[in-house]
Amino acid sequence: MTELIVKNGFVYDPLNRIDGEKMDICIRDKKIVKSVKDKAKVVDASGMVVMPGGVDIHSHIAGGEVDTGRLLRPEDHVKDVEVKTAVTRSGVGFSIPSTFTTGYRYSKMGYTTVMNPSTPPLQARHTHEELADTPMIDKGTYPLLGDWWISLEHIRDGLLEENAAHIAWMLKAARGYAIKIVNPGGLEAWGFGRNVHSLDDVVPNFGITPREIVRGLCKVNTMLNLPHTIHVHTNNLGQPGNYVTALETMKCVEDLAREDRPVLHITHIQFCAFKGEDWARLKSGAEDIANYVNNHNHVTLDVGQVVFADTTTMTADGPFQFGLYHLTGNKWVNHDVETETSGGIVPFTYKRSSSVHATQWSIALEIMLLIKDPWKVLMTTDHPNAGPFFYYPKIMAWYISKRARENVLKKINKRARKKSLLPSIDRELSLYELAIVTRAGQAKALGLKDKGHLGVGADADIAIYNINPERVDPSKKFVSARKAFDRAAYTIKDGEIVVKDGEIVKQVFGKTYWVDVECARNHCRKTRARANDNIKKKFKDYWTVEYENYPIREGFLHSSAPVAVKAEI
Amino acid sequence: MGAAKFLNYSTHRTKTPLIRKNGELVKATIDEAIEKAAQILVDAHYPILYGWSNTSCEAQRVGVELAEEVGGVLDNTSTVCHGPSIIGVQAAGISGATLGQMRHRADLIIYWASNPWDAHPRHPERYTMFSDGRFEKSAWSQYLSKLRGEMSKKKIQRASNLVLKKDFCFTECESEGLPCNMYQNKRRTIVIDVRKTRTADAADCFLQVEPGKDYELLQALRVLVRDGELDVDEVAGIPVELLEDLADVMIGCKLGILFFGLGLTMSKGKHRNIDAAINLTRDLNNRTKFLIMPMRGHYNVTGADIVSTWQTGYPFAVDLSNGYPRYNPGETSAVDILCRNEADAMMVIASDPVAHFPQAASKNIAKHPLIAIDPEVTPTTMLADVILPPAFAGIEVEGTAYRMDHVPLPLKKVVEPPEGFISDQEILCRILQKVRELKKRDMD
Amino acid sequence: MVITLIPKRVFKFPIEGKNISPDVFAKKSAKKIAALEMWEGNRKLSIGDLFDIKVDSSSSEELTIKIEGNVGKVRNIGFRMSMGQVIVDGDAGMHLGEGMSGGSIVVAGNAGSWAGSQMKEGTIEIKGNAGDYIGAAYRGSTKGMKGGKVIIHGNAGHEVGCYMNGGLIKILGDVGIFAGIHMVNGTIFVQGTSQGRAGAQMTNGKIILAGHSEDVMPSFTIEDIKAKVKVDGEKIEGPFYRFTGDLADKGKGKLYVSKTKNPYLKSYEKYL
């Protein structure tokens, strides 16, 4: 039994309404407990901020797409290397770090849980292999299901329960955590080089619309009682004027909301908040989006904050990535996955001097600051699409300090600066709100009950930052704040000190969360058995692998952490 | 063929670990062999850890850690195979998909410098010409008609020779262009190669390229696909008019796929052939949907690249000698290091470089201590100083391997390995452990 | 100030010579220079383990590093240097002057591949032969040499000037295939023969082949015949066939090929 006590820190634990109170946190084995004996090891957090470990709801860190990105860009790696130490493996960084480096860098910033947001189910095994080699964090992945033939057919035929049973099968086969939807219908159209352009465009060869796909899967999500909502990358991503599509997507499931609980999560909303007829007249749609979200409770968002860096875009949105290749002329990877989904990778540089990029930077910040309830809007960069994740401390500084934002505003393209709403926004997030958008709110949106808080029973995942909120005003001393968030004074993972003064002191490996959908009733069991048989029968027609080789054994996961849920079929 | 591989896998296996003493290979215990192997690696200033393709990802993962621990160069069989394809991808990207996409959707299949009939025998029947997909049907019946037509021709010719005592003159479809069936609304296959292969016989159309001129042909096609004009009348031995027809067929298809093999990666131009081929498909994607895929062989070589990339950032030719990964094929690739005689030790696992490398490289392998982890007797094991025979990955040991289109598949354990045989993964773990012990001892 | 380095023995393993640079040696004593890191294979050593060092601070020359002996295994000599001189009295290893932004390097013998890779300014002169990828970009990158001069008296290998963005490469001997491949801008001059495919996939820049060339890419189109062409301020006598290409890449690069040394190109004259 190992006991630890984090003494005297300023604790920010929004899920338990603790706002900077000086208190002790007690840990026994891997959990937070009420008290420990005197012999417990002491971590002196005096004069420091104590928060739950960081939680990232959307970061591309593992799997076929990420690895092809790594392979594509030796020139990205060569500028940022990690030398082997006695405790850590060597690696490379920048926009697509190698797996060990990914884990170490997150941990150094005080992060303890990261979710890989998309996996083609056929290649989920690859994602889990890479996650097994990603140390320091707990993790999970979301299978891409928005263009899965079997799901599209069920939606077309109005077979909701059947669809739910098939999706439950798939989540277990791929050991996935949530239903991921990308450009619904567009990826199937991309199989023949086409796309869809609105929620009501008909998907070729299937006769259904993106609206029906989103609504269908939203209902399935509710029936299966999944801990997270459907996680959606909207149609028309990255197109001028697409804020309309984002609003329509949010509206299209308004009637499916239950008891004010979210039923939809829109990811990297910045890329879907463009107003204007074309790139030259690009404007921010942040106000419209914020307005809607401020008046509705069924949606959560993550921002996809742009940083000015040379990064790599990678999404399942094949047609969007093709468009980016056209825009930039850069090298382009495309990877369509039979029966299921697609994907694309294009290197991309965001420049301060570009009016469009600078406007995108501003849009993401505007959305964060204009949405009043921080539980609805979470910090991400859609790593690496809008920027590498190690820029998080910089972004946190922008959130808590208007001055930090102004410093950047001064240097961006003039036109973008004139259009930006930021000069008129004075709001600065408090440390309490910062803890919500970087950990508490993320865990809550994910439905991970033991993460994102420091109450008794929570996992002992803790970040301690060397910044004294009594002595230092983070809004003025944002550079010190940024440095503090960049190199955690301590990161504690499962009750062990793994980072000290921004350096890894112990290598640990976390667990992989996935949903294990159980049946509450006989009816459900029968439906699921039928689904099982159906998939077996159709397998050879749909895929080019054998049925027996498709599902992933639980033992294959390095450390399996199933989240049991009871389906309401 | 698959059955033969599975049922005979054990026929020529090495029965025990062996160590070379006074020039002769003698039996050793596994611990002795591991200790010797570890010592060789610890003493080395610039060891190469090579091979990796005939084993599981689980073993490959330990391999990277071992190469890092001993400060060596990690390289796999891509270096003599599709390494140039990878370099081409790093320059241009790649418009790819999983094999099922071709089965379901491709109506134009091109095999360029690749002969799957011999090298990937199940490929046409599973994924291309003779497979059935959701949107495209198999071309088997067209192939049968073609065969029947050819049989008939042969019969008529024989009859003519017997009866009329002369050859029968068939009025061929004398058009200079592509065969007429290239314009039909069905699955069609084109083979482009330097010689007429068995695959070419089965295909709808065969174009013969002058050896060493694939690059010129690819670049010329790119101009034509853009509706441009060429100053020349023929490229690579093919008339430009025919190439214009080919460009039209490529632009006019619903979904085209270009499979390419070692004929492109290992002929003049190497990775630039791939660079041009990838760029051709990029250009075609402005007009229609077009995909490209390297025909990878060698068991789990794709897995070796993938594992190396996720752990080090680079797919092959990874130099870990300075404590962090460095990549520069030509400088850090096994064949080149050996030709320059810069390595002083080598560990070969799951491959046979002495048989496959150029002689200038192989003769330098022989000059230095060599560890071989291989179940069979090969030219490489015959030169080795330590031989560690493992259990067969994929027959006696389960694991993970990757298909040529990057789809991961589980390898099953079908039979128990004989007494005393452990997996590649375990051998590597033990060597790694021993290496760490020896290094610690040296420091104390 | 002249600092002389003499190899202590014959080198077999690759040696990381990044610290052999006037910028790094500047203002350092012989003792400090000897202590600078230098990897040999997987052993972390110091310069003093591998070289004898002599410092002559009497001369008022700008900082010069003289290497007396064969350093064909030493890579990255002159890495990112911005001033001073490096003189190699023997062969030099790969990546000579990589990323340099000023100063000069002279090699009496041969140089390895990737000499002048990613250089921004300065000069490299190789009296003997050089390897492949002179002035090239790193794998995956489109940013090769941006400026400066590389002069090779002997022959060079393949893919010279790969993704070159500017500057001049002058080869007085022969060159392999793909000279100027993916060239973005700059000038390549080859006095001897070219094994072919010069200018493949180039989008701009100038390549002059004053000797025999195995071929001209079919994706190049003939423009005219030029009596002479200017290279590095000098007028080179032709006549030259002038081609534009690479059309496959919408390129506007200019390829000059000697008329007299390439009589097989006469067939292009019908388009003029």
mmCIF file of C-alpha atoms in Angstrom, chain A residues 146-409:
data_model
loop_
_atom_site.group_PDB
_atom_site.id
_atom_site.type_symbol
_atom_site.label_atom_id
_atom_site.label_comp_id
_atom_site.label_asym_id
_atom_site.label_seq_id
_atom_site.Cartn_x
_atom_site.Cartn_y
_atom_site.Cartn_z
ATOM 1 C CA GLY A 146 -20.613 7.650 -39.758
ATOM 2 C CA ASP A 147 -20.085 6.056 -43.175
ATOM 3 C CA TRP A 148 -20.093 2.400 -42.227
ATOM 4 C CA TRP A 149 -22.106 0.539 -44.871
ATOM 5 C CA ILE A 150 -23.954 -1.594 -42.370
ATOM 6 C CA SER A 151 -24.993 1.456 -40.373
ATOM 7 C CA LEU A 152 -25.972 3.414 -43.495
ATOM 8 C CA GLU A 153 -28.138 0.508 -44.668
ATOM 9 C CA HIS A 154 -29.920 0.270 -41.329
ATOM 10 C CA ILE A 155 -30.585 3.985 -41.333
ATOM 11 C CA ARG A 156 -31.857 3.769 -44.885
ATOM 12 C CA ASP A 157 -34.186 0.934 -43.904
ATOM 13 C CA GLY A 158 -35.349 2.626 -40.682
ATOM 14 C CA LEU A 159 -34.018 -0.203 -38.480
ATOM 15 C CA LEU A 160 -32.925 1.676 -35.394
ATOM 16 C CA GLU A 161 -32.646 -1.140 -32.883
ATOM 17 C CA GLU A 162 -30.845 -3.353 -35.340
ATOM 18 C CA ASN A 163 -28.420 -0.534 -36.006
ATOM 19 C CA ALA A 164 -27.837 -0.083 -32.288
ATOM 20 C CA ALA A 165 -27.055 -3.778 -31.903
ATOM 21 C CA HIS A 166 -24.585 -3.676 -34.775
ATOM 22 C CA ILE A 167 -22.905 -0.580 -33.408
ATOM 23 C CA ALA A 168 -22.579 -2.235 -30.022
ATOM 24 C CA TRP A 169 -20.881 -5.181 -31.744
ATOM 25 C CA MET A 170 -18.534 -2.857 -33.547
ATOM 26 C CA LEU A 171 -17.589 -0.857 -30.457
ATOM 27 C CA LYS A 172 -16.549 -4.061 -28.759
ATOM 28 C CA ALA A 173 -14.819 -5.490 -31.837
ATOM 29 C CA ALA A 174 -12.730 -2.336 -32.177
ATOM 30 C CA ARG A 175 -12.490 -1.760 -28.390
ATOM 31 C CA GLY A 176 -13.711 1.761 -28.956
ATOM 32 C CA TYR A 177 -15.010 4.401 -26.580
ATOM 33 C CA ALA A 178 -17.415 6.517 -28.596
ATOM 34 C CA ILE A 179 -19.202 6.873 -31.927
ATOM 35 C CA LYS A 180 -17.170 9.095 -34.201
ATOM 36 C CA ILE A 181 -18.786 10.725 -37.217
ATOM 37 C CA VAL A 182 -16.794 12.630 -39.833
ATOM 38 C CA ASN A 183 -18.401 14.454 -42.751
ATOM 39 C CA PRO A 184 -21.330 12.030 -42.599
ATOM 40 C CA GLY A 185 -22.069 10.598 -46.022
ATOM 41 C CA GLY A 186 -19.187 12.500 -47.548
ATOM 42 C CA LEU A 187 -16.657 9.760 -46.911
ATOM 43 C CA GLU A 188 -18.757 7.138 -48.685
ATOM 44 C CA ALA A 189 -19.176 9.557 -51.608
ATOM 45 C CA TRP A 190 -15.412 10.052 -51.568
ATOM 46 C CA GLY A 191 -15.029 6.348 -52.335
ATOM 47 C CA PHE A 192 -15.725 7.437 -55.903
ATOM 48 C CA GLY A 193 -14.170 10.876 -55.556
ATOM 49 C CA ARG A 194 -17.312 12.796 -54.665
ATOM 50 C CA ASN A 195 -18.598 14.627 -51.607
ATOM 51 C CA VAL A 196 -21.752 15.933 -49.988
ATOM 52 C CA HIS A 197 -22.281 19.632 -49.470
ATOM 53 C CA SER A 198 -25.191 19.962 -47.116
ATOM 54 C CA LEU A 199 -27.102 18.041 -44.497
ATOM 55 C CA ASP A 200 -29.754 17.259 -47.082
ATOM 56 C CA ASP A 201 -27.563 16.110 -49.984
ATOM 57 C CA VAL A 202 -28.303 12.508 -50.866
ATOM 58 C CA VAL A 203 -25.389 10.112 -50.346
ATOM 59 C CA PRO A 204 -24.788 8.388 -53.716
ATOM 60 C CA ASN A 205 -25.632 4.648 -53.785
ATOM 61 C CA PHE A 206 -27.338 4.769 -50.378
ATOM 62 C CA GLY A 207 -30.234 7.150 -50.762
ATOM 63 C CA ILE A 208 -29.953 8.782 -47.338
ATOM 64 C CA THR A 209 -28.816 12.203 -46.148
ATOM 65 C CA PRO A 210 -26.222 13.368 -43.617
ATOM 66 C CA ARG A 211 -29.077 14.668 -41.485
ATOM 67 C CA GLU A 212 -30.498 11.159 -41.269
ATOM 68 C CA ILE A 213 -27.087 9.732 -40.412
ATOM 69 C CA VAL A 214 -26.500 12.206 -37.576
ATOM 70 C CA ARG A 215 -30.010 11.775 -36.166
ATOM 71 C CA GLY A 216 -29.897 8.010 -36.539
ATOM 72 C CA LEU A 217 -26.608 7.645 -34.728
ATOM 73 C CA CYS A 218 -27.660 10.164 -32.094
ATOM 74 C CA LYS A 219 -30.644 7.968 -31.291
ATOM 75 C CA VAL A 220 -28.459 4.860 -31.286
ATOM 76 C CA ASN A 221 -26.071 6.574 -28.865
ATOM 77 C CA THR A 222 -28.930 7.250 -26.476
ATOM 78 C CA MET A 223 -30.283 3.710 -26.782
ATOM 79 C CA LEU A 224 -26.891 2.273 -25.969
ATOM 80 C CA ASN A 225 -26.437 4.651 -23.039
ATOM 81 C CA LEU A 226 -22.899 5.459 -24.070
ATOM 82 C CA PRO A 227 -20.908 7.644 -21.663
ATOM 83 C CA HIS A 228 -19.975 10.182 -24.355
ATOM 84 C CA THR A 229 -22.280 11.691 -26.959
ATOM 85 C CA ILE A 230 -21.795 11.232 -30.691
ATOM 86 C CA HIS A 231 -18.572 13.024 -31.583
ATOM 87 C CA VAL A 232 -19.073 14.904 -34.822
ATOM 88 C CA HIS A 233 -16.794 16.526 -37.402
ATOM 89 C CA THR A 234 -19.392 18.352 -39.510
ATOM 90 C CA ASN A 235 -19.971 18.388 -43.253
ATOM 91 C CA ASN A 236 -18.380 21.244 -45.187
ATOM 92 C CA LEU A 237 -15.449 21.538 -42.843
ATOM 93 C CA GLY A 238 -13.082 24.319 -43.781
ATOM 94 C CA GLN A 239 -15.388 25.930 -46.351
ATOM 95 C CA PRO A 240 -16.185 29.638 -46.230
ATOM 96 C CA GLY A 241 -19.769 30.061 -45.054
ATOM 97 C CA ASN A 242 -19.869 26.711 -43.271
ATOM 98 C CA TYR A 243 -21.017 28.119 -39.938
ATOM 99 C CA VAL A 244 -24.480 27.521 -41.360
ATOM 100 C CA THR A 245 -23.788 23.783 -41.557
ATOM 101 C CA ALA A 246 -22.498 23.780 -37.973
ATOM 102 C CA LEU A 247 -25.654 25.483 -36.740
ATOM 103 C CA GLU A 248 -27.872 23.144 -38.746
ATOM 104 C CA THR A 249 -26.057 20.123 -37.380
ATOM 105 C CA MET A 250 -26.637 21.331 -33.845
ATOM 106 C CA LYS A 251 -30.263 22.130 -34.609
ATOM 107 C CA CYS A 252 -30.947 18.800 -36.259
ATOM 108 C CA VAL A 253 -30.762 16.934 -32.955
ATOM 109 C CA GLU A 254 -32.365 19.564 -30.747
ATOM 110 C CA ASP A 255 -35.494 17.451 -30.359
ATOM 111 C CA LEU A 256 -33.459 14.419 -29.296
ATOM 112 C CA ALA A 257 -32.068 16.118 -26.213
ATOM 113 C CA ARG A 258 -32.995 14.580 -22.886
ATOM 114 C CA GLU A 259 -33.207 16.365 -19.537
ATOM 115 C CA ASP A 260 -30.866 19.086 -20.655
ATOM 116 C CA ARG A 261 -28.061 16.582 -21.165
ATOM 117 C CA PRO A 262 -25.794 16.976 -24.170
ATOM 118 C CA VAL A 263 -26.542 14.611 -27.049
ATOM 119 C CA LEU A 264 -23.997 15.998 -29.495
ATOM 120 C CA HIS A 265 -20.348 17.011 -29.354
ATOM 121 C CA ILE A 266 -19.001 19.041 -32.238
ATOM 122 C CA THR A 267 -15.302 18.842 -32.533
ATOM 123 C CA HIS A 268 -12.774 21.504 -33.589
ATOM 124 C CA ILE A 269 -15.624 23.983 -34.093
ATOM 125 C CA GLN A 270 -13.199 26.658 -35.296
ATOM 126 C CA PHE A 271 -12.961 24.893 -38.660
ATOM 127 C CA CYS A 272 -16.760 25.035 -38.972
ATOM 128 C CA ALA A 273 -17.256 28.646 -37.920
ATOM 129 C CA PHE A 274 -16.407 30.438 -41.129
ATOM 130 C CA LYS A 275 -18.678 33.189 -42.370
ATOM 131 C CA GLY A 276 -18.307 34.844 -45.765
ATOM 132 C CA GLU A 277 -18.723 33.870 -49.396
ATOM 133 C CA ASP A 278 -15.097 33.084 -50.135
ATOM 134 C CA TRP A 279 -11.600 33.205 -48.666
ATOM 135 C CA ALA A 280 -11.139 36.849 -49.541
ATOM 136 C CA ARG A 281 -14.275 37.787 -47.591
ATOM 137 C CA LEU A 282 -13.770 35.342 -44.746
ATOM 138 C CA LYS A 283 -15.313 36.457 -41.478
ATOM 139 C CA SER A 284 -15.806 34.990 -38.072
ATOM 140 C CA GLY A 285 -18.973 33.010 -37.384
ATOM 141 C CA ALA A 286 -18.034 32.792 -33.704
ATOM 142 C CA GLU A 287 -20.794 35.080 -32.517
ATOM 143 C CA ASP A 288 -23.492 33.067 -34.239
ATOM 144 C CA ILE A 289 -22.149 29.802 -32.872
ATOM 145 C CA ALA A 290 -21.675 31.209 -29.368
ATOM 146 C CA ASN A 291 -25.153 32.676 -29.417
ATOM 147 C CA TYR A 292 -26.682 29.318 -30.235
ATOM 148 C CA VAL A 293 -24.648 27.410 -27.682
ATOM 149 C CA ASN A 294 -25.365 29.988 -24.988
ATOM 150 C CA ASN A 295 -29.072 29.298 -25.461
ATOM 151 C CA HIS A 296 -29.039 25.515 -25.778
ATOM 152 C CA ASN A 297 -27.848 22.794 -23.455
ATOM 153 C CA HIS A 298 -27.703 19.770 -25.719
ATOM 154 C CA VAL A 299 -24.318 20.488 -27.301
ATOM 155 C CA THR A 300 -20.693 20.489 -26.179
ATOM 156 C CA LEU A 301 -17.826 21.724 -28.327
ATOM 157 C CA ASP A 302 -14.069 21.616 -28.474
ATOM 158 C CA VAL A 303 -12.376 24.518 -30.193
ATOM 159 C CA GLY A 304 -9.488 23.387 -32.397
ATOM 160 C CA GLN A 305 -7.307 26.398 -31.593
ATOM 161 C CA VAL A 306 -4.939 27.442 -34.380
ATOM 162 C CA VAL A 307 -1.316 28.200 -33.477
ATOM 163 C CA PHE A 308 1.124 29.737 -35.931
ATOM 164 C CA ALA A 309 3.371 26.818 -36.711
ATOM 165 C CA ASP A 310 4.318 24.353 -39.392
ATOM 166 C CA THR A 311 2.066 21.448 -38.645
ATOM 167 C CA THR A 312 0.333 18.497 -40.322
ATOM 168 C CA THR A 313 -3.360 18.128 -41.038
ATOM 169 C CA MET A 314 -4.823 14.662 -40.741
ATOM 170 C CA THR A 315 -8.488 13.782 -40.629
ATOM 171 C CA ALA A 316 -10.847 11.104 -41.836
ATOM 172 C CA ASP A 317 -12.342 13.760 -44.124
ATOM 173 C CA GLY A 318 -10.847 12.511 -47.397
ATOM 174 C CA PRO A 319 -12.465 15.118 -49.673
ATOM 175 C CA PHE A 320 -11.510 17.967 -47.323
ATOM 176 C CA GLN A 321 -7.888 16.820 -47.280
ATOM 177 C CA PHE A 322 -7.920 16.597 -51.076
ATOM 178 C CA GLY A 323 -9.125 20.183 -51.120
ATOM 179 C CA LEU A 324 -6.261 21.196 -48.859
ATOM 180 C CA TYR A 325 -3.804 19.547 -51.198
ATOM 181 C CA HIS A 326 -5.225 21.678 -53.988
ATOM 182 C CA LEU A 327 -4.980 24.813 -51.901
ATOM 183 C CA THR A 328 -1.371 24.263 -50.889
ATOM 184 C CA GLY A 329 0.156 22.029 -53.575
ATOM 185 C CA ASN A 330 1.780 20.083 -50.721
ATOM 186 C CA LYS A 331 2.320 16.356 -50.687
ATOM 187 C CA TRP A 332 -0.926 14.540 -50.022
ATOM 188 C CA VAL A 333 -1.798 11.167 -48.560
ATOM 189 C CA ASN A 334 -5.194 9.619 -49.091
ATOM 190 C CA HIS A 335 -6.355 6.418 -47.428
ATOM 191 C CA ASP A 336 -9.851 5.087 -48.068
ATOM 192 C CA VAL A 337 -10.913 2.166 -45.903
ATOM 193 C CA GLU A 338 -13.219 -0.418 -47.453
ATOM 194 C CA THR A 339 -16.790 -0.460 -46.178
ATOM 195 C CA GLU A 340 -16.032 2.068 -43.472
ATOM 196 C CA THR A 341 -14.365 5.407 -43.953
ATOM 197 C CA SER A 342 -11.542 7.447 -45.512
ATOM 198 C CA GLY A 343 -8.705 9.719 -44.503
ATOM 199 C CA GLY A 344 -6.124 12.185 -45.689
ATOM 200 C CA ILE A 345 -2.937 13.924 -44.604
ATOM 201 C CA VAL A 346 -1.473 17.221 -45.844
ATOM 202 C CA PRO A 347 1.328 19.256 -44.224
ATOM 203 C CA PHE A 348 0.181 22.794 -43.489
ATOM 204 C CA THR A 349 1.754 25.980 -42.138
ATOM 205 C CA TYR A 350 -0.340 28.580 -40.323
ATOM 206 C CA LYS A 351 1.158 32.028 -40.795
ATOM 207 C CA ARG A 352 0.533 35.208 -38.827
ATOM 208 C CA SER A 353 0.819 37.121 -42.068
ATOM 209 C CA SER A 354 -2.040 35.259 -43.691
ATOM 210 C CA SER A 355 -5.385 36.936 -43.328
ATOM 211 C CA VAL A 356 -7.208 33.617 -43.387
ATOM 212 C CA HIS A 357 -4.979 31.850 -40.845
ATOM 213 C CA ALA A 358 -5.003 34.826 -38.500
ATOM 214 C CA THR A 359 -8.788 34.971 -38.725
ATOM 215 C CA GLN A 360 -8.951 31.284 -37.862
ATOM 216 C CA TRP A 361 -6.750 31.917 -34.832
ATOM 217 C CA SER A 362 -9.084 34.645 -33.722
ATOM 218 C CA ILE A 363 -12.257 32.621 -34.346
ATOM 219 C CA ALA A 364 -11.180 29.852 -31.989
ATOM 220 C CA LEU A 365 -10.425 32.305 -29.205
ATOM 221 C CA GLU A 366 -13.645 34.195 -29.768
ATOM 222 C CA ILE A 367 -15.664 31.011 -29.429
ATOM 223 C CA MET A 368 -13.948 30.100 -26.167
ATOM 224 C CA LEU A 369 -14.459 33.549 -24.705
ATOM 225 C CA LEU A 370 -17.978 34.287 -25.989
ATOM 226 C CA ILE A 371 -19.509 31.058 -24.698
ATOM 227 C CA LYS A 372 -20.525 31.874 -21.163
ATOM 228 C CA ASP A 373 -20.615 28.385 -19.693
ATOM 229 C CA PRO A 374 -17.097 26.877 -19.698
ATOM 230 C CA TRP A 375 -18.568 23.377 -19.292
ATOM 231 C CA LYS A 376 -19.758 23.600 -22.888
ATOM 232 C CA VAL A 377 -16.520 24.520 -24.614
ATOM 233 C CA LEU A 378 -13.221 22.665 -24.285
ATOM 234 C CA MET A 379 -9.625 23.425 -25.222
ATOM 235 C CA THR A 380 -8.057 21.400 -28.035
ATOM 236 C CA THR A 381 -5.944 22.037 -31.109
ATOM 237 C CA ASP A 382 -7.293 18.933 -32.820
ATOM 238 C CA HIS A 383 -3.631 17.972 -32.624
ATOM 239 C CA PRO A 384 -1.941 18.196 -34.970
ATOM 240 C CA ASN A 385 -4.479 19.780 -37.336
ATOM 241 C CA ALA A 386 -4.599 23.284 -35.893
ATOM 242 C CA GLY A 387 -1.292 22.928 -34.094
ATOM 243 C CA PRO A 388 0.872 20.532 -32.061
ATOM 244 C CA PHE A 389 -0.382 19.788 -28.534
ATOM 245 C CA PHE A 390 2.711 21.086 -26.831
ATOM 246 C CA TYR A 391 1.398 24.593 -27.543
ATOM 247 C CA TYR A 392 -1.329 24.086 -24.932
ATOM 248 C CA PRO A 393 0.409 26.208 -22.256
ATOM 249 C CA LYS A 394 0.581 29.082 -24.737
ATOM 250 C CA ILE A 395 -3.121 28.762 -25.428
ATOM 251 C CA MET A 396 -3.881 28.611 -21.715
ATOM 252 C CA ALA A 397 -2.033 31.911 -21.379
ATOM 253 C CA TRP A 398 -4.253 33.428 -24.090
ATOM 254 C CA TYR A 399 -7.314 32.287 -22.150
ATOM 255 C CA ILE A 400 -6.308 33.823 -18.847
ATOM 256 C CA SER A 401 -4.720 37.019 -20.126
ATOM 257 C CA LYS A 402 -6.017 39.658 -22.500
ATOM 258 C CA ARG A 403 -2.485 41.057 -22.680
ATOM 259 C CA ALA A 404 -1.181 37.747 -23.954
ATOM 260 C CA ARG A 405 -3.784 37.854 -26.737
ATOM 261 C CA GLU A 406 -2.936 41.454 -27.562
ATOM 262 C CA ASN A 407 0.723 40.589 -27.955
ATOM 263 C CA VAL A 408 -0.215 38.190 -30.691
ATOM 264 C CA LEU A 409 -2.829 40.470 -32.219
#
